[in-house]
Amino acid sequence: QVTLRESGPALLKPTQTLTLTCTFSGFSFNIRGMCMSWIRQSPGKGLEWLARIDWDDDKKYSTPLKTRLSISKDTSKNQVVLTMTNMDPVDTATYYCARTFYSENSGLYWYFDLWGRGTLVTVSS
Amino acid sequence: DIQMTQSPLSLSASVGDRVTIICRASQDISNSLAWLQRKAGRAPESLIFHASSLQSGVPSRFSGSGSGTDFTLTINGLQPEDFAIYYCQQYNSYPPTFGQGTKVEVK
């Protein structure tokens, strides 16, 4: 069964660093075209893409947040990890990991075919 | 960034109804549009990609159309499990962006 599952702290204080883990199963990350993104949704707001890591370790970050984000993978553990520094109450959101699997000329370079259930992170003093 | 605008933001419908949701892009995105469904407590599910191609396993009552800047998601014969929030997403250019969501509620 192909699944994604997010895990991490439910509550953080302002200025702390958030570390989220996406554990995947049912597929290998060591395939050309395999990518994992982090996306969040703040209460009452829309979905916002944050970061992505590709099978070849290429990384991309949201321009407004790039100084605070870091994404990495551990394929031996089937995990992708996102860290976000200097957390603020405005970062309170449900954080999702989402998979992209594209082939050459498919046009699906930024299409998310599989999502995790998400994990709610609250930032409050 | 490309802005995605959905309408309506909410609608009330009954089981068996035909439901239509509109998504408009701020610039031409060809057919690089996806629709996803989100239910509380569950993983969002991708329904449609390339504006009109059904993701594997998605019921045929879901259909998508459009290209360029204007797109439509149609649910023919709404089922009880279809009450959810629907989002469009463009993947034509970086960064990927989403519509605000359309909540489909019970009438």
PDB file of C-alpha atoms in Angstrom:
ATOM      1  CA  GLN A   1       0.000   0.000   0.000  1.00  0.00           C
ATOM      2  CA  VAL A   2       1.332   3.387  -1.025  1.00  0.00           C
ATOM      3  CA  THR A   3       1.113   5.863   1.828  1.00  0.00           C
ATOM      4  CA  LEU A   4       2.610   9.026   3.279  1.00  0.00           C
ATOM      5  CA  ARG A   5       2.506   9.877   6.958  1.00  0.00           C
ATOM      6  CA  GLU A   6       3.587  13.122   8.564  1.00  0.00           C
ATOM      7  CA  SER A   7       4.844  13.343  12.120  1.00  0.00           C
ATOM      8  CA  GLY A   8       6.184  16.082  14.333  1.00  0.00           C
ATOM      9  CA  PRO A   9       5.434  18.245  17.350  1.00  0.00           C
ATOM     10  CA  ALA A  10       1.900  19.486  17.807  1.00  0.00           C
ATOM     11  CA  LEU A  11       2.944  22.577  19.767  1.00  0.00           C
ATOM     12  CA  LEU A  12       5.914  24.899  19.498  1.00  0.00           C
ATOM     13  CA  LYS A  13       6.882  28.172  21.113  1.00  0.00           C
ATOM     14  CA  PRO A  14       7.804  31.226  19.047  1.00  0.00           C
ATOM     15  CA  THR A  15      11.429  31.235  17.828  1.00  0.00           C
ATOM     16  CA  GLN A  16      11.726  27.456  18.116  1.00  0.00           C
ATOM     17  CA  THR A  17      12.675  25.227  15.178  1.00  0.00           C
ATOM     18  CA  LEU A  18      10.120  22.886  13.677  1.00  0.00           C
ATOM     19  CA  THR A  19      11.206  19.453  12.470  1.00  0.00           C
ATOM     20  CA  LEU A  20       8.691  17.407  10.515  1.00  0.00           C
ATOM     21  CA  THR A  21       9.122  13.906   9.155  1.00  0.00           C
ATOM     22  CA  CYS A  22       7.324  12.352   6.223  1.00  0.00           C
ATOM     23  CA  THR A  23       7.511   8.565   6.291  1.00  0.00           C
ATOM     24  CA  PHE A  24       6.549   6.894   3.047  1.00  0.00           C
ATOM     25  CA  SER A  25       5.817   3.310   2.130  1.00  0.00           C
ATOM     26  CA  GLY A  26       4.938   1.262  -0.918  1.00  0.00           C
ATOM     27  CA  PHE A  27       7.374   2.881  -3.310  1.00  0.00           C
ATOM     28  CA  SER A  28      11.048   3.615  -3.731  1.00  0.00           C
ATOM     29  CA  PHE A  29      12.432   7.147  -3.731  1.00  0.00           C
ATOM     30  CA  ASN A  30      15.447   6.048  -5.762  1.00  0.00           C
ATOM     31  CA  ILE A  31      13.608   6.318  -9.053  1.00  0.00           C
ATOM     32  CA  ARG A  32      14.163   9.037 -11.573  1.00  0.00           C
ATOM     33  CA  GLY A  33      11.262  11.480 -11.369  1.00  0.00           C
ATOM     34  CA  MET A  34      10.367  10.792  -7.747  1.00  0.00           C
ATOM     35  CA  CYS A  35       9.996  13.912  -5.601  1.00  0.00           C
ATOM     36  CA  MET A  36       8.506  14.915  -2.260  1.00  0.00           C
ATOM     37  CA  SER A  37       7.117  18.306  -1.316  1.00  0.00           C
ATOM     38  CA  TRP A  38       5.911  19.939   1.858  1.00  0.00           C
ATOM     39  CA  ILE A  39       2.743  22.013   1.656  1.00  0.00           C
ATOM     40  CA  ARG A  40       0.878  23.776   4.432  1.00  0.00           C
ATOM     41  CA  GLN A  41      -2.522  25.263   5.078  1.00  0.00           C
ATOM     42  CA  SER A  42      -3.003  27.869   7.763  1.00  0.00           C
ATOM     43  CA  PRO A  43      -6.421  28.152   9.429  1.00  0.00           C
ATOM     44  CA  GLY A  44      -8.768  29.939   7.090  1.00  0.00           C
ATOM     45  CA  LYS A  45      -6.131  30.295   4.396  1.00  0.00           C
ATOM     46  CA  GLY A  46      -5.147  28.511   1.231  1.00  0.00           C
ATOM     47  CA  LEU A  47      -2.642  25.811   0.477  1.00  0.00           C
ATOM     48  CA  GLU A  48       0.962  27.003   0.268  1.00  0.00           C
ATOM     49  CA  TRP A  49       3.827  25.017  -1.240  1.00  0.00           C
ATOM     50  CA  LEU A  50       6.985  25.165   0.883  1.00  0.00           C
ATOM     51  CA  ALA A  51       9.780  22.945  -0.360  1.00  0.00           C
ATOM     52  CA  ARG A  52      10.649  19.948  -2.500  1.00  0.00           C
ATOM     53  CA  ILE A  53      13.400  17.355  -2.713  1.00  0.00           C
ATOM     54  CA  ASP A  54      13.994  15.172  -5.762  1.00  0.00           C
ATOM     55  CA  TRP A  55      15.339  11.638  -6.189  1.00  0.00           C
ATOM     56  CA  ASP A  56      18.702  13.110  -7.172  1.00  0.00           C
ATOM     57  CA  ASP A  57      18.788  15.317  -4.040  1.00  0.00           C
ATOM     58  CA  ASP A  58      17.950  18.492  -5.948  1.00  0.00           C
ATOM     59  CA  LYS A  59      16.110  20.871  -3.622  1.00  0.00           C
ATOM     60  CA  LYS A  60      13.731  23.751  -4.197  1.00  0.00           C
ATOM     61  CA  TYR A  61      12.293  26.221  -1.702  1.00  0.00           C
ATOM     62  CA  SER A  62       9.506  28.760  -1.526  1.00  0.00           C
ATOM     63  CA  THR A  63      11.136  32.106  -2.208  1.00  0.00           C
ATOM     64  CA  PRO A  64       9.572  33.988   0.754  1.00  0.00           C
ATOM     65  CA  LEU A  65      10.575  31.228   3.190  1.00  0.00           C
ATOM     66  CA  LYS A  66      13.831  29.936   1.753  1.00  0.00           C
ATOM     67  CA  THR A  67      16.027  31.382   4.488  1.00  0.00           C
ATOM     68  CA  ARG A  68      14.069  29.435   7.119  1.00  0.00           C
ATOM     69  CA  LEU A  69      13.606  26.082   5.381  1.00  0.00           C
ATOM     70  CA  SER A  70      15.729  22.991   4.923  1.00  0.00           C
ATOM     71  CA  ILE A  71      14.630  19.713   3.342  1.00  0.00           C
ATOM     72  CA  SER A  72      16.477  16.408   3.358  1.00  0.00           C
ATOM     73  CA  LYS A  73      15.885  12.720   2.759  1.00  0.00           C
ATOM     74  CA  ASP A  74      16.982   9.424   4.251  1.00  0.00           C
ATOM     75  CA  THR A  75      16.020   6.773   1.757  1.00  0.00           C
ATOM     76  CA  SER A  76      17.270   3.996   4.047  1.00  0.00           C
ATOM     77  CA  LYS A  77      14.503   5.001   6.454  1.00  0.00           C
ATOM     78  CA  ASN A  78      11.986   5.986   3.757  1.00  0.00           C
ATOM     79  CA  GLN A  79      11.796   9.473   5.226  1.00  0.00           C
ATOM     80  CA  VAL A  80      11.848  13.078   4.110  1.00  0.00           C
ATOM     81  CA  VAL A  81      12.503  15.724   6.750  1.00  0.00           C
ATOM     82  CA  LEU A  82      11.605  19.415   6.747  1.00  0.00           C
ATOM     83  CA  THR A  83      13.005  21.905   9.226  1.00  0.00           C
ATOM     84  CA  MET A  84      11.715  25.439   9.612  1.00  0.00           C
ATOM     85  CA  THR A  85      13.532  27.838  11.892  1.00  0.00           C
ATOM     86  CA  ASN A  86      12.301  30.792  13.927  1.00  0.00           C
ATOM     87  CA  MET A  87       8.694  29.664  14.118  1.00  0.00           C
ATOM     88  CA  ASP A  88       6.007  32.298  14.626  1.00  0.00           C
ATOM     89  CA  PRO A  89       2.286  32.084  15.439  1.00  0.00           C
ATOM     90  CA  VAL A  90       1.547  32.844  11.771  1.00  0.00           C
ATOM     91  CA  ASP A  91       3.211  29.521  10.950  1.00  0.00           C
ATOM     92  CA  THR A  92       0.404  27.690  12.727  1.00  0.00           C
ATOM     93  CA  ALA A  93      -0.921  25.340  10.078  1.00  0.00           C
ATOM     94  CA  THR A  94      -1.551  21.804   8.973  1.00  0.00           C
ATOM     95  CA  TYR A  95       1.577  20.584   7.220  1.00  0.00           C
ATOM     96  CA  TYR A  96       1.307  17.990   4.449  1.00  0.00           C
ATOM     97  CA  CYS A  97       3.832  15.996   2.514  1.00  0.00           C
ATOM     98  CA  ALA A  98       2.898  15.253  -1.069  1.00  0.00           C
ATOM     99  CA  ARG A  99       4.530  13.136  -3.741  1.00  0.00           C
ATOM    100  CA  THR A 100       5.339  14.019  -7.311  1.00  0.00           C
ATOM    101  CA  PHE A 101       6.337  11.305  -9.741  1.00  0.00           C
ATOM    102  CA  TYR A 102       6.969  12.560 -13.227  1.00  0.00           C
ATOM    103  CA  SER A 103       8.415  11.135 -16.391  1.00  0.00           C
ATOM    104  CA  GLU A 104      10.207  13.019 -19.117  1.00  0.00           C
ATOM    105  CA  ASN A 105       7.804  15.155 -21.170  1.00  0.00           C
ATOM    106  CA  SER A 106       4.831  14.131 -19.005  1.00  0.00           C
ATOM    107  CA  GLY A 107       4.193  17.720 -17.984  1.00  0.00           C
ATOM    108  CA  LEU A 108       3.652  16.543 -14.407  1.00  0.00           C
ATOM    109  CA  TYR A 109       6.705  18.185 -12.900  1.00  0.00           C
ATOM    110  CA  TRP A 110       4.687  19.939 -10.210  1.00  0.00           C
ATOM    111  CA  TYR A 111       1.675  17.612  -9.959  1.00  0.00           C
ATOM    112  CA  PHE A 112       1.016  15.975  -6.584  1.00  0.00           C
ATOM    113  CA  ASP A 113      -0.469  12.520  -7.025  1.00  0.00           C
ATOM    114  CA  LEU A 114      -0.310  11.358  -3.402  1.00  0.00           C
ATOM    115  CA  TRP A 115      -0.773  13.227  -0.150  1.00  0.00           C
ATOM    116  CA  GLY A 116      -0.379  12.470   3.529  1.00  0.00           C
ATOM    117  CA  ARG A 117      -3.094  13.148   6.057  1.00  0.00           C
ATOM    118  CA  GLY A 118      -1.235  16.160   7.422  1.00  0.00           C
ATOM    119  CA  THR A 119      -0.108  17.150  10.886  1.00  0.00           C
ATOM    120  CA  LEU A 120      -1.328  20.209  12.763  1.00  0.00           C
ATOM    121  CA  VAL A 121       1.391  22.418  14.207  1.00  0.00           C
ATOM    122  CA  THR A 122       0.429  25.205  16.587  1.00  0.00           C
ATOM    123  CA  VAL A 123       2.879  27.967  17.483  1.00  0.00           C
ATOM    124  CA  SER A 124       2.003  29.716  20.721  1.00  0.00           C
ATOM    125  CA  SER A 125       3.719  31.064  23.774  1.00  0.00           C
TER     126      SER A 125
ATOM    127  CA  ASP B   1       3.141  33.703  -8.952  1.00  0.00           C
ATOM    128  CA  ILE B   2       0.046  32.524 -10.794  1.00  0.00           C
ATOM    129  CA  GLN B   3      -3.139  33.265  -8.871  1.00  0.00           C
ATOM    130  CA  MET B   4      -5.914  30.681  -8.914  1.00  0.00           C
ATOM    131  CA  THR B   5      -9.454  31.857  -8.211  1.00  0.00           C
ATOM    132  CA  GLN B   6     -12.303  29.457  -7.538  1.00  0.00           C
ATOM    133  CA  SER B   7     -16.026  30.067  -7.542  1.00  0.00           C
ATOM    134  CA  PRO B   8     -18.202  29.615  -5.719  1.00  0.00           C
ATOM    135  CA  LEU B   9     -16.354  29.341  -2.395  1.00  0.00           C
ATOM    136  CA  SER B  10     -19.203  27.251  -1.055  1.00  0.00           C
ATOM    137  CA  LEU B  11     -22.335  25.619  -2.386  1.00  0.00           C
ATOM    138  CA  SER B  12     -25.187  23.543  -1.046  1.00  0.00           C
ATOM    139  CA  ALA B  13     -26.342  20.509  -2.954  1.00  0.00           C
ATOM    140  CA  SER B  14     -28.329  17.319  -2.587  1.00  0.00           C
ATOM    141  CA  VAL B  15     -27.402  13.750  -3.336  1.00  0.00           C
ATOM    142  CA  GLY B  16     -27.917  13.158  -7.029  1.00  0.00           C
ATOM    143  CA  ASP B  17     -27.320  16.762  -8.033  1.00  0.00           C
ATOM    144  CA  ARG B  18     -24.937  17.901 -10.715  1.00  0.00           C
ATOM    145  CA  VAL B  19     -22.310  20.201  -9.219  1.00  0.00           C
ATOM    146  CA  THR B  20     -20.007  22.543 -11.121  1.00  0.00           C
ATOM    147  CA  ILE B  21     -16.987  24.373  -9.707  1.00  0.00           C
ATOM    148  CA  ILE B  22     -15.032  26.969 -11.662  1.00  0.00           C
ATOM    149  CA  CYS B  23     -11.331  27.724 -11.432  1.00  0.00           C
ATOM    150  CA  ARG B  24      -9.669  30.650 -13.156  1.00  0.00           C
ATOM    151  CA  ALA B  25      -5.929  31.206 -13.556  1.00  0.00           C
ATOM    152  CA  SER B  26      -4.367  34.666 -13.642  1.00  0.00           C
ATOM    153  CA  GLN B  27      -2.445  33.676 -16.784  1.00  0.00           C
ATOM    154  CA  ASP B  28      -2.417  30.952 -19.398  1.00  0.00           C
ATOM    155  CA  ILE B  29      -1.500  27.594 -17.849  1.00  0.00           C
ATOM    156  CA  SER B  30      -2.350  25.444 -20.878  1.00  0.00           C
ATOM    157  CA  ASN B  31      -3.907  22.264 -19.427  1.00  0.00           C
ATOM    158  CA  SER B  32      -1.604  22.043 -16.392  1.00  0.00           C
ATOM    159  CA  LEU B  33      -4.406  21.951 -13.887  1.00  0.00           C
ATOM    160  CA  ALA B  34      -5.293  19.462 -11.193  1.00  0.00           C
ATOM    161  CA  TRP B  35      -8.299  19.064  -8.922  1.00  0.00           C
ATOM    162  CA  LEU B  36      -8.076  17.584  -5.467  1.00  0.00           C
ATOM    163  CA  GLN B  37     -10.574  16.696  -2.795  1.00  0.00           C
ATOM    164  CA  ARG B  38     -10.058  17.204   0.915  1.00  0.00           C
ATOM    165  CA  LYS B  39     -12.131  15.682   3.680  1.00  0.00           C
ATOM    166  CA  ALA B  40     -11.618  16.416   7.360  1.00  0.00           C
ATOM    167  CA  GLY B  41      -9.115  14.081   8.978  1.00  0.00           C
ATOM    168  CA  ARG B  42      -8.193  12.402   5.713  1.00  0.00           C
ATOM    169  CA  ALA B  43      -5.387  12.797   3.234  1.00  0.00           C
ATOM    170  CA  PRO B  44      -6.266  15.072   0.329  1.00  0.00           C
ATOM    171  CA  GLU B  45      -6.970  13.016  -2.767  1.00  0.00           C
ATOM    172  CA  SER B  46      -5.946  13.931  -6.286  1.00  0.00           C
ATOM    173  CA  LEU B  47      -8.903  13.568  -8.636  1.00  0.00           C
ATOM    174  CA  ILE B  48      -7.902  15.012 -11.982  1.00  0.00           C
ATOM    175  CA  PHE B  49      -4.706  16.070 -13.746  1.00  0.00           C
ATOM    176  CA  HIS B  50      -4.052  17.668 -17.138  1.00  0.00           C
ATOM    177  CA  ALA B  51      -7.412  19.414 -16.649  1.00  0.00           C
ATOM    178  CA  SER B  52      -9.482  16.404 -17.691  1.00  0.00           C
ATOM    179  CA  SER B  53      -7.606  13.154 -16.987  1.00  0.00           C
ATOM    180  CA  LEU B  54      -9.012  11.099 -14.148  1.00  0.00           C
ATOM    181  CA  GLN B  55      -6.549   9.838 -11.570  1.00  0.00           C
ATOM    182  CA  SER B  56      -6.644   6.058 -11.288  1.00  0.00           C
ATOM    183  CA  GLY B  57      -9.468   4.867  -9.058  1.00  0.00           C
ATOM    184  CA  VAL B  58     -11.496   8.080  -9.194  1.00  0.00           C
ATOM    185  CA  PRO B  59     -15.188   7.515 -10.007  1.00  0.00           C
ATOM    186  CA  SER B  60     -16.313   8.509 -13.470  1.00  0.00           C
ATOM    187  CA  ARG B  61     -18.928  10.915 -12.075  1.00  0.00           C
ATOM    188  CA  PHE B  62     -16.026  13.338 -11.693  1.00  0.00           C
ATOM    189  CA  SER B  63     -14.966  15.179 -14.831  1.00  0.00           C
ATOM    190  CA  GLY B  64     -12.842  18.177 -15.668  1.00  0.00           C
ATOM    191  CA  SER B  65     -12.618  20.501 -18.613  1.00  0.00           C
ATOM    192  CA  GLY B  66     -10.964  23.673 -19.794  1.00  0.00           C
ATOM    193  CA  SER B  67      -7.632  25.024 -20.938  1.00  0.00           C
ATOM    194  CA  GLY B  68      -5.752  28.288 -20.880  1.00  0.00           C
ATOM    195  CA  THR B  69      -7.234  30.233 -17.972  1.00  0.00           C
ATOM    196  CA  ASP B  70     -10.711  28.792 -17.386  1.00  0.00           C
ATOM    197  CA  PHE B  71     -11.427  25.359 -15.951  1.00  0.00           C
ATOM    198  CA  THR B  72     -14.380  23.422 -14.592  1.00  0.00           C
ATOM    199  CA  LEU B  73     -14.838  20.469 -12.262  1.00  0.00           C
ATOM    200  CA  THR B  74     -18.184  18.703 -12.607  1.00  0.00           C
ATOM    201  CA  ILE B  75     -19.640  16.041 -10.372  1.00  0.00           C
ATOM    202  CA  ASN B  76     -22.510  14.241 -12.088  1.00  0.00           C
ATOM    203  CA  GLY B  77     -24.779  12.621  -9.550  1.00  0.00           C
ATOM    204  CA  LEU B  78     -23.373  13.828  -6.234  1.00  0.00           C
ATOM    205  CA  GLN B  79     -22.869  11.013  -3.731  1.00  0.00           C
ATOM    206  CA  PRO B  80     -22.817  11.249   0.079  1.00  0.00           C
ATOM    207  CA  GLU B  81     -19.053  10.723   0.130  1.00  0.00           C
ATOM    208  CA  ASP B  82     -18.531  13.715  -2.183  1.00  0.00           C
ATOM    209  CA  PHE B  83     -19.337  16.352   0.430  1.00  0.00           C
ATOM    210  CA  ALA B  84     -15.888  17.843   0.873  1.00  0.00           C
ATOM    211  CA  ILE B  85     -13.685  20.770  -0.081  1.00  0.00           C
ATOM    212  CA  TYR B  86     -12.336  20.881  -3.626  1.00  0.00           C
ATOM    213  CA  TYR B  87      -9.194  22.711  -4.718  1.00  0.00           C
ATOM    214  CA  CYS B  88      -7.708  23.442  -8.069  1.00  0.00           C
ATOM    215  CA  GLN B  89      -3.943  23.602  -8.495  1.00  0.00           C
ATOM    216  CA  GLN B  90      -1.822  24.831 -11.371  1.00  0.00           C
ATOM    217  CA  TYR B  91       1.434  23.062 -12.126  1.00  0.00           C
ATOM    218  CA  ASN B  92       2.392  24.893 -15.277  1.00  0.00           C
ATOM    219  CA  SER B  93       5.013  27.009 -13.604  1.00  0.00           C
ATOM    220  CA  TYR B  94       6.973  27.395 -10.407  1.00  0.00           C
ATOM    221  CA  PRO B  95       5.773  27.761  -7.723  1.00  0.00           C
ATOM    222  CA  PRO B  96       2.722  25.514  -7.823  1.00  0.00           C
ATOM    223  CA  THR B  97      -0.305  27.420  -6.553  1.00  0.00           C
ATOM    224  CA  PHE B  98      -3.769  26.510  -5.370  1.00  0.00           C
ATOM    225  CA  GLY B  99      -7.252  27.946  -5.428  1.00  0.00           C
ATOM    226  CA  GLN B 100      -8.943  28.935  -2.183  1.00  0.00           C
ATOM    227  CA  GLY B 101     -11.146  25.874  -2.149  1.00  0.00           C
ATOM    228  CA  THR B 102     -14.860  25.261  -2.704  1.00  0.00           C
ATOM    229  CA  LYS B 103     -16.817  23.671   0.101  1.00  0.00           C
ATOM    230  CA  VAL B 104     -19.611  21.375  -1.080  1.00  0.00           C
ATOM    231  CA  GLU B 105     -22.179  21.087   1.700  1.00  0.00           C
ATOM    232  CA  VAL B 106     -25.403  19.222   2.235  1.00  0.00           C
ATOM    233  CA  LYS B 107     -28.460  21.208   1.219  1.00  0.00           C
TER     234      LYS B 107
END
